[in-house]
Each structure stands twice: as C-alpha cells, then as structure tokens.
mmCIF file of N, CA and C and ligand atoms in Angstrom:
data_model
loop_
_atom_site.group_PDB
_atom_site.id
_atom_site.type_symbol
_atom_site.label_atom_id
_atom_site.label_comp_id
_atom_site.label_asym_id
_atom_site.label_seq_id
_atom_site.Cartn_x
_atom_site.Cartn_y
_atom_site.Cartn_z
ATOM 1 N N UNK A 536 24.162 -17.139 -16.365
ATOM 2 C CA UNK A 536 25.325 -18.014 -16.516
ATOM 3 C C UNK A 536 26.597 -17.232 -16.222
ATOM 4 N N UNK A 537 27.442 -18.211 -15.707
ATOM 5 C CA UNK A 537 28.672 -17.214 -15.666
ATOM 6 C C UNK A 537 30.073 -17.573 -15.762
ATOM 7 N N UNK A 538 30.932 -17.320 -16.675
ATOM 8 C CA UNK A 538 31.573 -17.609 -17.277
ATOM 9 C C UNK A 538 33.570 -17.448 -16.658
ATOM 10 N N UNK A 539 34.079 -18.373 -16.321
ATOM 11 C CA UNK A 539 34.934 -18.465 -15.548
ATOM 12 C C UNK A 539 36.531 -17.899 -15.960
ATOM 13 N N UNK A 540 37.752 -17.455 -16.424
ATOM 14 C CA UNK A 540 38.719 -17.464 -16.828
ATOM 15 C C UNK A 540 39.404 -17.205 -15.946
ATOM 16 N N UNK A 541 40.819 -17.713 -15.762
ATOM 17 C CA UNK A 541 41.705 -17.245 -15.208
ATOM 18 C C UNK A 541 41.329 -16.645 -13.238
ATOM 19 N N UNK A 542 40.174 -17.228 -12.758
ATOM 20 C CA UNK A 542 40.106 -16.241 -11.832
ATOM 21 C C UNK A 542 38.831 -15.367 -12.151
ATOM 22 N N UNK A 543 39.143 -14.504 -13.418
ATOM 23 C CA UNK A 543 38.244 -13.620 -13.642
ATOM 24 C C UNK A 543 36.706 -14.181 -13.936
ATOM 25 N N UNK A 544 35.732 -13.751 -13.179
ATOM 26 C CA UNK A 544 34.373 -14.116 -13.848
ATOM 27 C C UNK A 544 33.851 -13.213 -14.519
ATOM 28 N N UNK A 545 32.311 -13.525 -15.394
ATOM 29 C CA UNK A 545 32.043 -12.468 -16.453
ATOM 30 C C UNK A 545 30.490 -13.224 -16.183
ATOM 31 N N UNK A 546 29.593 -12.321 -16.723
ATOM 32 C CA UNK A 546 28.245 -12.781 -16.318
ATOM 33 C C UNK A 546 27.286 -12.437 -17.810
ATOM 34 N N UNK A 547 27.330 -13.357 -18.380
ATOM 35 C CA UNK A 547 26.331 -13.144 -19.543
ATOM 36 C C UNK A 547 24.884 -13.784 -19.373
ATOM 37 N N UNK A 548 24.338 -13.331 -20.009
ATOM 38 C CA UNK A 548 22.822 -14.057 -20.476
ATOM 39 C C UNK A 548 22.714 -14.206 -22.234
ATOM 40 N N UNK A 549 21.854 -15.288 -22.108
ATOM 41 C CA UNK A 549 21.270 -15.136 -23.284
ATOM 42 C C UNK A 549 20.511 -14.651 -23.839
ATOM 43 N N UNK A 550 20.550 -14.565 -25.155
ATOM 44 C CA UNK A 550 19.392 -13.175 -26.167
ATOM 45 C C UNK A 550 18.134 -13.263 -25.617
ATOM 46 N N UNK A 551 17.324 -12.449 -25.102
ATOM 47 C CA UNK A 551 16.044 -13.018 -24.759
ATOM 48 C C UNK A 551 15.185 -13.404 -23.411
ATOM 49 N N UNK A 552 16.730 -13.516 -22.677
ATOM 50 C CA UNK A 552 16.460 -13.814 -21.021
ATOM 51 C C UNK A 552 15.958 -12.677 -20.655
ATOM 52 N N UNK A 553 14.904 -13.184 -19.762
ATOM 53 C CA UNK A 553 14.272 -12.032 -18.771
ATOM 54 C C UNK A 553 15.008 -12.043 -17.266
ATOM 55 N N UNK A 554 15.344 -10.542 -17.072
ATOM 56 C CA UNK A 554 16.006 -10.698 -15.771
ATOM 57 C C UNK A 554 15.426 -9.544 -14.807
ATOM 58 N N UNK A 555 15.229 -10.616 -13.645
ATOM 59 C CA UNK A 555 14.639 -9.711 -12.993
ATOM 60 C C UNK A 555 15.162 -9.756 -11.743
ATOM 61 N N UNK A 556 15.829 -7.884 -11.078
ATOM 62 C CA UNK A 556 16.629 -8.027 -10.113
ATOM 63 C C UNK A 556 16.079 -7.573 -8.808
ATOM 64 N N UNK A 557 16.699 -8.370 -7.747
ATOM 65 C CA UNK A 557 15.662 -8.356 -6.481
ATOM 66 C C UNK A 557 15.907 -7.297 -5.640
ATOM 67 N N UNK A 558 15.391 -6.173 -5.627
ATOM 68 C CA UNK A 558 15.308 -4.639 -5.315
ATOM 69 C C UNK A 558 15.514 -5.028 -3.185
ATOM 70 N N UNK A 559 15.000 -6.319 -3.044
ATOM 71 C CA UNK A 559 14.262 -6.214 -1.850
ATOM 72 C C UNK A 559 15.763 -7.022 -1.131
ATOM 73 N N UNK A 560 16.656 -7.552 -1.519
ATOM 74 C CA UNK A 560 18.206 -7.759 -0.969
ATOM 75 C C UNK A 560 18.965 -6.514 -0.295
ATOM 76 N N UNK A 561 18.639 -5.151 -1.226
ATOM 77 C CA UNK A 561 19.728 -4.183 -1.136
ATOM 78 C C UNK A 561 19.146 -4.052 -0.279
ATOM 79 N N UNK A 562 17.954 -3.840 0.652
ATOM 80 C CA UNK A 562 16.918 -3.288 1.932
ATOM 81 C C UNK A 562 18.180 -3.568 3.045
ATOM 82 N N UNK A 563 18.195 -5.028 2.834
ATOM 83 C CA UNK A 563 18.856 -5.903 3.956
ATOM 84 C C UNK A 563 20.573 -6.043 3.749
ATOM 85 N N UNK A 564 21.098 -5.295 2.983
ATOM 86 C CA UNK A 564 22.479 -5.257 2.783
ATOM 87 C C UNK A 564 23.699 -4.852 4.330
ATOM 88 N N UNK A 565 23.716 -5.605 4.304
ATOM 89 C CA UNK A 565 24.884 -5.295 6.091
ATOM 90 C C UNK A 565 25.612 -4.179 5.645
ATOM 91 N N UNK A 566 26.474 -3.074 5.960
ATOM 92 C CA UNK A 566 26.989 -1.885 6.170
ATOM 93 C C UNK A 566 26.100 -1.123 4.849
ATOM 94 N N UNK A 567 25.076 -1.325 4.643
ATOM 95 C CA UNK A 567 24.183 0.233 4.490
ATOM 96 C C UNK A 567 23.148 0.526 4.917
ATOM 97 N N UNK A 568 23.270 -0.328 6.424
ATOM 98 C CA UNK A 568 22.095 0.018 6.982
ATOM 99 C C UNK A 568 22.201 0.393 8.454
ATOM 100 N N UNK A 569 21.832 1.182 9.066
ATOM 101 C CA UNK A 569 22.004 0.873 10.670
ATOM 102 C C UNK A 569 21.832 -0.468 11.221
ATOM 103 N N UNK A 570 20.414 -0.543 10.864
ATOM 104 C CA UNK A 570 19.708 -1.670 10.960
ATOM 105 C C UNK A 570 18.971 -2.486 10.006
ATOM 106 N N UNK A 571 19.547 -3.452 9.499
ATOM 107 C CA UNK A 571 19.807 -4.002 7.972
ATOM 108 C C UNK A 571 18.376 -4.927 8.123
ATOM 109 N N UNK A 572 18.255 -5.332 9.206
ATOM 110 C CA UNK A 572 17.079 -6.269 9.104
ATOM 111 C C UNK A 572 15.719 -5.754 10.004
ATOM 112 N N UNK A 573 15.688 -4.965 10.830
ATOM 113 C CA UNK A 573 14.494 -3.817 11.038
ATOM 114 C C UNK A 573 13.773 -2.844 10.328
ATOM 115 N N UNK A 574 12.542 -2.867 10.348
ATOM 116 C CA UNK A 574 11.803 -2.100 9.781
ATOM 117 C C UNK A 574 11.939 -0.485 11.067
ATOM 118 N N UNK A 575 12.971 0.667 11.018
ATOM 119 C CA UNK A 575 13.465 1.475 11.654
ATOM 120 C C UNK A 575 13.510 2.395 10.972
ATOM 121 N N UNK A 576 12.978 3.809 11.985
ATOM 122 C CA UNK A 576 12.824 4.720 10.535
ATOM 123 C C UNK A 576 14.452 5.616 10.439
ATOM 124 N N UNK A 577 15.236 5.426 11.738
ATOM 125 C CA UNK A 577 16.688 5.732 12.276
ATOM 126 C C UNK A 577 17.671 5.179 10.446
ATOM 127 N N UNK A 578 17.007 4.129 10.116
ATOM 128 C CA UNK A 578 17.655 3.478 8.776
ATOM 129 C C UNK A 578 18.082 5.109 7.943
ATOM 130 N N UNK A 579 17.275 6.116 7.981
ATOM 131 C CA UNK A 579 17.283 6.978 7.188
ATOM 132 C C UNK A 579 17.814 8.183 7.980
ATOM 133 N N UNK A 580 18.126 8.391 8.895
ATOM 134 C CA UNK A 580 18.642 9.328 9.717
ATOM 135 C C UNK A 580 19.926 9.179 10.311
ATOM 136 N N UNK A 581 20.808 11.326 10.426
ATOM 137 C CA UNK A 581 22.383 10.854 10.278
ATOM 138 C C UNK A 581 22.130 10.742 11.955
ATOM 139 N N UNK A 582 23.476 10.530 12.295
ATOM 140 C CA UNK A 582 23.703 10.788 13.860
ATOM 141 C C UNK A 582 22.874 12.063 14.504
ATOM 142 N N UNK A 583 22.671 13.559 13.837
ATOM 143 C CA UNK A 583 21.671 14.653 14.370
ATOM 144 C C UNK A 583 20.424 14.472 14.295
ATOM 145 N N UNK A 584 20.198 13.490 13.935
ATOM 146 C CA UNK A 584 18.887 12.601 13.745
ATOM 147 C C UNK A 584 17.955 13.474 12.104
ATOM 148 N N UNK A 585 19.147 13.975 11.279
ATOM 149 C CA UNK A 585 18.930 14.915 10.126
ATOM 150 C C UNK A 585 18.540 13.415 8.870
ATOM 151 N N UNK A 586 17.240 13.506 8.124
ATOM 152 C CA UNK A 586 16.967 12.736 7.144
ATOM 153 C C UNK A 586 18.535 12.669 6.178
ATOM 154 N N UNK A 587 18.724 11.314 5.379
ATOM 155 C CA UNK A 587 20.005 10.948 4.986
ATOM 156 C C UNK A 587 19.344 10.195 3.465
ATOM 157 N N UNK A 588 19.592 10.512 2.605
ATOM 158 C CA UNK A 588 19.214 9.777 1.168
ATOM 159 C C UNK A 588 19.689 8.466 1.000
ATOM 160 N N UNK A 589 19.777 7.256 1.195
ATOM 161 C CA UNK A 589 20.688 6.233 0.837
ATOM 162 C C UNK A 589 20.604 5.961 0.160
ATOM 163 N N UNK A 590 21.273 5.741 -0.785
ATOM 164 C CA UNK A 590 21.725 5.030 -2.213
ATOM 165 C C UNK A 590 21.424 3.191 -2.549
ATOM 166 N N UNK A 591 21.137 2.978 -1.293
ATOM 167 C CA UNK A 591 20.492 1.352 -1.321
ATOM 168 C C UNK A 591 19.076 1.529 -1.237
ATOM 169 N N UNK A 592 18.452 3.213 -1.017
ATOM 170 C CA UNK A 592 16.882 2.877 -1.152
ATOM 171 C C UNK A 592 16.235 2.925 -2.401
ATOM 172 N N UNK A 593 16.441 1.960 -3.116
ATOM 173 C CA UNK A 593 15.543 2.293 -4.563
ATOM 174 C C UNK A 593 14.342 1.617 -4.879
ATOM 175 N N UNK A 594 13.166 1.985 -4.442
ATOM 176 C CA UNK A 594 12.196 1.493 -4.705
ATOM 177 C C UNK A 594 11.289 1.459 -6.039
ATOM 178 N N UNK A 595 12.444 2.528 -6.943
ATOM 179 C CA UNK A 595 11.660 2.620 -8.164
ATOM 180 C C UNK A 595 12.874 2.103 -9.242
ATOM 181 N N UNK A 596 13.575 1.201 -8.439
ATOM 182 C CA UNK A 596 14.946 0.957 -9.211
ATOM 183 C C UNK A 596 15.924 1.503 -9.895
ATOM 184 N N UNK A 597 16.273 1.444 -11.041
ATOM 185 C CA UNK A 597 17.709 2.002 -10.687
ATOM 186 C C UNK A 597 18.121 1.437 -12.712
ATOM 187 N N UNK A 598 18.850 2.290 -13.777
ATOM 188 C CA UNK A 598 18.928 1.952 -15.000
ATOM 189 C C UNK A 598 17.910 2.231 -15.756
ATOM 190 N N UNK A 599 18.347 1.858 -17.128
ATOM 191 C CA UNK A 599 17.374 2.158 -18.028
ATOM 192 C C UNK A 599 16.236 2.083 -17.467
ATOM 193 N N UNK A 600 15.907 0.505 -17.361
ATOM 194 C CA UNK A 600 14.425 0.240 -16.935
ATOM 195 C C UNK A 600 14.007 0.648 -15.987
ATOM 196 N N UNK A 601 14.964 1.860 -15.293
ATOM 197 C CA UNK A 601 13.834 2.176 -13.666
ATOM 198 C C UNK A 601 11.903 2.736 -14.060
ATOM 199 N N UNK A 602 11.583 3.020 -13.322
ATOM 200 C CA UNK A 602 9.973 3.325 -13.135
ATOM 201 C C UNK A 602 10.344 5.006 -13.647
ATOM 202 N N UNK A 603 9.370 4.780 -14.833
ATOM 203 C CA UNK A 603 9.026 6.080 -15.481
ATOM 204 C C UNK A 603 7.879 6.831 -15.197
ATOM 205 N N UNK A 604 7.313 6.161 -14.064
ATOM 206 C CA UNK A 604 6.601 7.084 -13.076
ATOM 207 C C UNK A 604 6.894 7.930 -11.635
ATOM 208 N N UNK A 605 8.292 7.348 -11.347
ATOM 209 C CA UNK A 605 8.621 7.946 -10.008
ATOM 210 C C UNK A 605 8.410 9.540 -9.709
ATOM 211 N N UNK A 606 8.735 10.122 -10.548
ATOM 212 C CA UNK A 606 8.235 11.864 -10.226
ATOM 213 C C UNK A 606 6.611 12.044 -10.209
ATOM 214 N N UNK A 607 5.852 11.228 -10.799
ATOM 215 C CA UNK A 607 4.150 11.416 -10.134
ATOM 216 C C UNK A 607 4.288 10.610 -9.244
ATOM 217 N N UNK A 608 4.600 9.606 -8.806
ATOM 218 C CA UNK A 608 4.301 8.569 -7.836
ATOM 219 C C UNK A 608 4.737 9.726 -6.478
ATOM 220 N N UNK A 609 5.823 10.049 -6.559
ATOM 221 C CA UNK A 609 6.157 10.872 -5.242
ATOM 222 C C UNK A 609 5.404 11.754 -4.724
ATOM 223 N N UNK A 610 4.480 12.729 -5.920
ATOM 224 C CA UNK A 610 4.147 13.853 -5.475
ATOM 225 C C UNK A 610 2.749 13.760 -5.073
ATOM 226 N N UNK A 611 2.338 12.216 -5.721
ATOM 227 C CA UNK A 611 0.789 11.920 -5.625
ATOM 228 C C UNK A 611 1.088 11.652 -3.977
ATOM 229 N N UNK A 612 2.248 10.306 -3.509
ATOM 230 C CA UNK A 612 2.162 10.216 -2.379
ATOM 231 C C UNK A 612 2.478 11.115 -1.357
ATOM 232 N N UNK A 613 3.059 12.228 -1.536
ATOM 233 C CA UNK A 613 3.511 13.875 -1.185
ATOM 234 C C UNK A 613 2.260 14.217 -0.722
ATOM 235 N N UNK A 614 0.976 14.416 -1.385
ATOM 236 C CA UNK A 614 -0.307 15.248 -1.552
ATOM 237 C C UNK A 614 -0.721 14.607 -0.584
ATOM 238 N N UNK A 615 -0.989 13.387 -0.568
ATOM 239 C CA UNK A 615 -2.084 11.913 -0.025
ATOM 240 C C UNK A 615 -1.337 11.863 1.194
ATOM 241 N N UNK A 616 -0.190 11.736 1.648
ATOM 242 C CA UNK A 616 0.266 11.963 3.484
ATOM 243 C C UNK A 616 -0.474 13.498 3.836
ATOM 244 N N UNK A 617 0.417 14.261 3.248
ATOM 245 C CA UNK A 617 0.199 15.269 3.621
ATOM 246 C C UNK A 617 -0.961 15.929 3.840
ATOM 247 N N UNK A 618 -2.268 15.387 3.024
ATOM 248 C CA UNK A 618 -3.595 16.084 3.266
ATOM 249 C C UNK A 618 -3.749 15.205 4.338
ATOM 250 N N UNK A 619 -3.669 13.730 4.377
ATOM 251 C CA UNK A 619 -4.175 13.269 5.544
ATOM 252 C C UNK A 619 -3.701 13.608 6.757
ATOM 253 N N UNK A 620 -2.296 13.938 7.098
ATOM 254 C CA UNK A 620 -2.057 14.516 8.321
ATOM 255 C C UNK A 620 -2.538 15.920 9.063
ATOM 256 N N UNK A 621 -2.622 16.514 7.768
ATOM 257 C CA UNK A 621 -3.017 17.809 8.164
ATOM 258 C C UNK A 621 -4.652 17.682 8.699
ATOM 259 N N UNK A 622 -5.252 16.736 8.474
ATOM 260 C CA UNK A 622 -6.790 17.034 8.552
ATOM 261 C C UNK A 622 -7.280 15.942 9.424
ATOM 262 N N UNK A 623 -6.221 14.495 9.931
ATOM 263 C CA UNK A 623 -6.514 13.772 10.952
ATOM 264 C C UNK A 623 -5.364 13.769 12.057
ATOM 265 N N UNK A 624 -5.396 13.373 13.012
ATOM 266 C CA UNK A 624 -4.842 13.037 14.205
ATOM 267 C C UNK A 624 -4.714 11.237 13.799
ATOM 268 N N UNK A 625 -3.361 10.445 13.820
ATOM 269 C CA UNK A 625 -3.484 8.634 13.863
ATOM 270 C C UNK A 625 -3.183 8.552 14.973
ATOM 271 N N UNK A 626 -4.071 8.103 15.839
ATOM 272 C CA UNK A 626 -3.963 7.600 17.180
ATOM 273 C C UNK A 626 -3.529 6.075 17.737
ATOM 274 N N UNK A 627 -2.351 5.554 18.314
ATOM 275 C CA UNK A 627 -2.204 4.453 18.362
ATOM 276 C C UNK A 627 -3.044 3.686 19.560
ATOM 277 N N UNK A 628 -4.072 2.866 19.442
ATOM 278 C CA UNK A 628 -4.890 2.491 20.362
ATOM 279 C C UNK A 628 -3.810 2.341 21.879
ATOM 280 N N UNK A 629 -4.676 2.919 23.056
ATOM 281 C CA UNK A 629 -3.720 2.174 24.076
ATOM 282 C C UNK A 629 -3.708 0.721 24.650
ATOM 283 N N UNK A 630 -4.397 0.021 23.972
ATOM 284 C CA UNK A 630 -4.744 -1.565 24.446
ATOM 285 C C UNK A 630 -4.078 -2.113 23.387
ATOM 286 N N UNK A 631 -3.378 -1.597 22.187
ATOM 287 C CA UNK A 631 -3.351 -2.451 21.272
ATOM 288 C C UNK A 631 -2.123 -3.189 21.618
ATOM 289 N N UNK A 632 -1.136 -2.759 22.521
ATOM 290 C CA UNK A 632 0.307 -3.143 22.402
ATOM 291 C C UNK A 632 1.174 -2.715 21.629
ATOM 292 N N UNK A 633 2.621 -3.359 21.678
ATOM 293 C CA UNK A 633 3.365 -3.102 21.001
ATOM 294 C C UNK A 633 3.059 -3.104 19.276
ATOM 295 N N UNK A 634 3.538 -2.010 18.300
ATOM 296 C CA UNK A 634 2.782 -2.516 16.966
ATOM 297 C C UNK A 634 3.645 -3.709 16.269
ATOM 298 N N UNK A 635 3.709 -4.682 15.693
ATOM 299 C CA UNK A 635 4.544 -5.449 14.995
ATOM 300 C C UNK A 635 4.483 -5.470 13.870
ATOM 301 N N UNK A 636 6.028 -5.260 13.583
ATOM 302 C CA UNK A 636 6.543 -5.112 12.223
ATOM 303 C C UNK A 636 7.143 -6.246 11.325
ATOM 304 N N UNK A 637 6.453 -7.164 12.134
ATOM 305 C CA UNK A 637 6.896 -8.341 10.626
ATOM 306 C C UNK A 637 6.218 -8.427 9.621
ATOM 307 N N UNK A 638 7.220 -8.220 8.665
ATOM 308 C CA UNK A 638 6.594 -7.773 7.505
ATOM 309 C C UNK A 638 5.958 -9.034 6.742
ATOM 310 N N UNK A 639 4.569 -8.731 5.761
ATOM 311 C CA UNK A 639 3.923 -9.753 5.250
ATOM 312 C C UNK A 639 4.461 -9.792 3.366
ATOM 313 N N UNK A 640 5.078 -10.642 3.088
ATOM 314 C CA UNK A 640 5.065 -10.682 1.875
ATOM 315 C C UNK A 640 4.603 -11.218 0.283
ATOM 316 N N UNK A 641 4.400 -10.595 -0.350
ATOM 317 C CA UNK A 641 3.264 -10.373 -1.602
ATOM 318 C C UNK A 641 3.686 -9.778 -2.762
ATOM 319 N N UNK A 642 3.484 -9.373 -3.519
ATOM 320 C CA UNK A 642 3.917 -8.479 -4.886
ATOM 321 C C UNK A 642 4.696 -7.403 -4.063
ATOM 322 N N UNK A 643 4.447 -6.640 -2.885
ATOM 323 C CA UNK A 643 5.268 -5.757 -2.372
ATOM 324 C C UNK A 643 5.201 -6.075 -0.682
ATOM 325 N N UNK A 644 6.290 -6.050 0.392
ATOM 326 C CA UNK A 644 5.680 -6.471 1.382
ATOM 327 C C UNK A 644 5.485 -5.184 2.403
ATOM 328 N N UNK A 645 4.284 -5.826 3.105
ATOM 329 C CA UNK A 645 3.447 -4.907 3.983
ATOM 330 C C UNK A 645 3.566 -5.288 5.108
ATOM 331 N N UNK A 646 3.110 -4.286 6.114
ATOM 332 C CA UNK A 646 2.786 -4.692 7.461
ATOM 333 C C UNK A 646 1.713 -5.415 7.804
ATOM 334 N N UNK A 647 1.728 -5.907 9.031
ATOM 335 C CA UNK A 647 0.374 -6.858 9.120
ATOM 336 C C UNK A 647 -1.069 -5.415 9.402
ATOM 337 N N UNK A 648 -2.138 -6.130 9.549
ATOM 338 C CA UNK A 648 -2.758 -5.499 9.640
ATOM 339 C C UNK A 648 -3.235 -5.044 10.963
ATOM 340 N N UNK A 649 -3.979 -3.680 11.364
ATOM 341 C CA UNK A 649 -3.659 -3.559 12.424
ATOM 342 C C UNK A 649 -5.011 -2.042 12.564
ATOM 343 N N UNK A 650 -5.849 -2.011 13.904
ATOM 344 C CA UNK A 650 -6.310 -0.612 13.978
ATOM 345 C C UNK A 650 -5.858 0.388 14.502
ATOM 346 N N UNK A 651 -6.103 1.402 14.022
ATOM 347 C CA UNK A 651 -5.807 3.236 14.620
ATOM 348 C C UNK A 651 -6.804 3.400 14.681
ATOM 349 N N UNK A 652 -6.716 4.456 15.689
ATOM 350 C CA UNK A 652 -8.082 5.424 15.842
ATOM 351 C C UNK A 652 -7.696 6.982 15.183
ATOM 352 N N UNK A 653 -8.515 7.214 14.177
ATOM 353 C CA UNK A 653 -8.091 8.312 13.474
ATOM 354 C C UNK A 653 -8.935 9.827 13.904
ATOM 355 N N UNK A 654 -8.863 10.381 14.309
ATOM 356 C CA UNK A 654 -9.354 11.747 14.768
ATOM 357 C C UNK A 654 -9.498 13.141 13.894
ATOM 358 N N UNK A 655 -10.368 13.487 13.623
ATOM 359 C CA UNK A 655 -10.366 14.864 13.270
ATOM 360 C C UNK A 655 -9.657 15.753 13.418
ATOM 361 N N UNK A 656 -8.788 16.482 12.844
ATOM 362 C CA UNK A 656 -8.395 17.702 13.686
ATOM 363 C C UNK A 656 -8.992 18.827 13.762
ATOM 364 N N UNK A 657 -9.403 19.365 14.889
ATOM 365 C CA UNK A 657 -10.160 20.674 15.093
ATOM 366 C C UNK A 657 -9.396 21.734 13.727
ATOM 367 N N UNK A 658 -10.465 22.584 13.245
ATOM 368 C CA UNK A 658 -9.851 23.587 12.408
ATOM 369 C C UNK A 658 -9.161 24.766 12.855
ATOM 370 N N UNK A 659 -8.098 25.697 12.584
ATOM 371 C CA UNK A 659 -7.366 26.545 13.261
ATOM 372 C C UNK A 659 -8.140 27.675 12.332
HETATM 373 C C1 HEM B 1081 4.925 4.022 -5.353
HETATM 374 C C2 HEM B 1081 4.687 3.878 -6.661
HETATM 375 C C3 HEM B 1081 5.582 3.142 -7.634
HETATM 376 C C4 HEM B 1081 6.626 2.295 -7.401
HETATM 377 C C5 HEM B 1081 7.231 1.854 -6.058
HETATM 378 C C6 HEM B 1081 7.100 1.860 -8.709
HETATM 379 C C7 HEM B 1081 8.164 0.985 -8.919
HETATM 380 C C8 HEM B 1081 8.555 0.507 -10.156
HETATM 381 C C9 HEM B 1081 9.597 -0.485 -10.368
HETATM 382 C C10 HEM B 1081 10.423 -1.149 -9.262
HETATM 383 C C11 HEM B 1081 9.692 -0.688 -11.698
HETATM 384 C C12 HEM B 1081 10.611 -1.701 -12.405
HETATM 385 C C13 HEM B 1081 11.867 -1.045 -12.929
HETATM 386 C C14 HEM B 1081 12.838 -2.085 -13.464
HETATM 387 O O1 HEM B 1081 12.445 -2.996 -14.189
HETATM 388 O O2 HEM B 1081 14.031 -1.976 -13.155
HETATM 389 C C15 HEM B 1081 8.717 0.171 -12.355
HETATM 390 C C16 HEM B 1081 8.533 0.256 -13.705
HETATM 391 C C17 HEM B 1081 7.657 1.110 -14.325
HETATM 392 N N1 HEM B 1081 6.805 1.996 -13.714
HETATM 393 FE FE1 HEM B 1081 6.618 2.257 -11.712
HETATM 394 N N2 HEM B 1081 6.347 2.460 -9.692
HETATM 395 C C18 HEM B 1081 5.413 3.256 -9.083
HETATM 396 C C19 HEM B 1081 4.472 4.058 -9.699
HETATM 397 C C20 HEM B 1081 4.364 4.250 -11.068
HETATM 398 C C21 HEM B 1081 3.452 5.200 -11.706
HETATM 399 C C22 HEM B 1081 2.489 6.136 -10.961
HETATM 400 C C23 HEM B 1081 3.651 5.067 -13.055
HETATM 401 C C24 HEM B 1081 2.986 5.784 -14.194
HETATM 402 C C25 HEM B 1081 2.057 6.702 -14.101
HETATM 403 C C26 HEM B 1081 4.672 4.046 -13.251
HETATM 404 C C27 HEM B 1081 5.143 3.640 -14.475
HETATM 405 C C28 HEM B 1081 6.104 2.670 -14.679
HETATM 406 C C29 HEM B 1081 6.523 2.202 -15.994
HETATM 407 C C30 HEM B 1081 5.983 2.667 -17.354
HETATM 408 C C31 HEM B 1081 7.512 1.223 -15.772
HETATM 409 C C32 HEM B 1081 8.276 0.412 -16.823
HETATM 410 C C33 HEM B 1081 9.566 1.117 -17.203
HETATM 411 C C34 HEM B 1081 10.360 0.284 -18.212
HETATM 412 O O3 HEM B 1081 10.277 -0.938 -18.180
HETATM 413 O O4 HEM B 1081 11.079 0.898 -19.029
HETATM 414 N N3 HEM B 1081 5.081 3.581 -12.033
HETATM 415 N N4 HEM B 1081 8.040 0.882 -11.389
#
C-alpha cells in the first residue's frame, strides 16, 4: 500500500505481509546494463574487456534476508566449473546452429535445452 501526502509517498505494509521482491527486474534495468535485455556475457565486462562486479547482479539478494548460503554456493560452484573444465573440452556441435538464448522460465530461468559434445582432455 502506499500512502500519499503532500506529493510525498511512503510505502507501508501490513503486520504480517509477505513480501517478496523480484530479483529478476534489476537483470533488465536500462542504464545498468550494456545490454539490459540479452543474455551477453560483455553485461559483465569494462571497455578492456576486464570482468566488472555490478551492483544490479544479485542473485543471492541483497538485506537481512539475503541467502545465508552464498559463500558455499560460490565455492561449490567454483570447484564444479572448474573440475569440469579442466578435465573436458565443451564442444559446440557444428550442425547445431546458432545457440538460442531465450530464456525458459520456472522457479529460476534457464536456457532451452540443447547438445554439446563433451571431450576428454588428453592428460599433460
Ligand atoms: C546458486 C545457489 C544459491 C542461490 C542463487 C541462492 C539464492 C537465494 C535467494 C535469492 C534467497 C532469498 C533471499 C531473500 O529473501 O531476500 C536465499 C535464501 C536463503 N538461502 Fe540461498 N541460494 C543458493 C544456495 C544456498 C545454499 C547452498 C544454502 C545453504 C547451504 C542456502 C541457504 C539459504 C537460506 C538459509 C536462505 C534464507 C535466508 C533468510 O531468509 O534469512 N542457499 N537464497
């Protein structure tokens, strides 16, 4: 609800309301994004093409209630890229075409589905 004076607005709830805020707006926010409505990985990179932290990426939210798992969640997903790259090759089929990134949405949204050919990497 929100409460009007003078011009000024004010935004209360009532005792009890559950509020739940939509993480997946700030993604698409016009000037914090290069590309506000592409799935682009440039979204995160400065002009030297140097990785850039943005402050609109919060996937583990943001306040009291953020995710009190984000420091394992990172390092589990840290381990889990990282062993897999090191030990496969992801090959993008050459028949498959362009890959498409419209995203499918669900409890979290994903890409559509799609095959790689994943390769071994010879051992050094
Ligand atoms: C990629 C993995 C994860 C993502 C993207 C994620 C994201 C989130 C988000 C968006 C919230 C809601 C915060 C809010 O209400 O503002 C949350 C809450 C929470 N997450 Fe995660 N989470 C992940 C993994 C984990 C893991 C591994 C744990 C524990 C081992 C965990 C424990 C929690 C807990 C306990 C809360 C509730 C915090 C509260 O309400 O005070 N999460 N998470």
């Amino acid at each position: 609800m929100a409460l009007c004076i003078k011009g000024k607005s004010t935004l209360f709830s009532l005792q009890g309301t559950m509020i739940i805020q939509n993480l997946i707006s700030v993604l698409s926010e016009e000037g914090q994004w290069k590309f506000p409505h592409e799935f682009n990985p440039e979204n995160f990179l400065n002009e030297h093409g140097e990785f850039v932290k943005s402050e609109a990426f919060m996937p583990f939210s943001t306040g009291h209630r953020m995710c009190l798992g984000e420091g394992l969640a990172r390092m589990e997903l840290f381990l889990i890229m990282v062993t897999l790259l090191r030990k496969f090759n992801f090959i993008w089929p050459e028949d498959a075409g362009e890959p498409d990134f419209t995203p499918v949405y669900g409890a979290t949204l994903t890409p559509k589905s799609y095959f790689m050919k994943v390769q071994l990497r010879s051992k050094q």
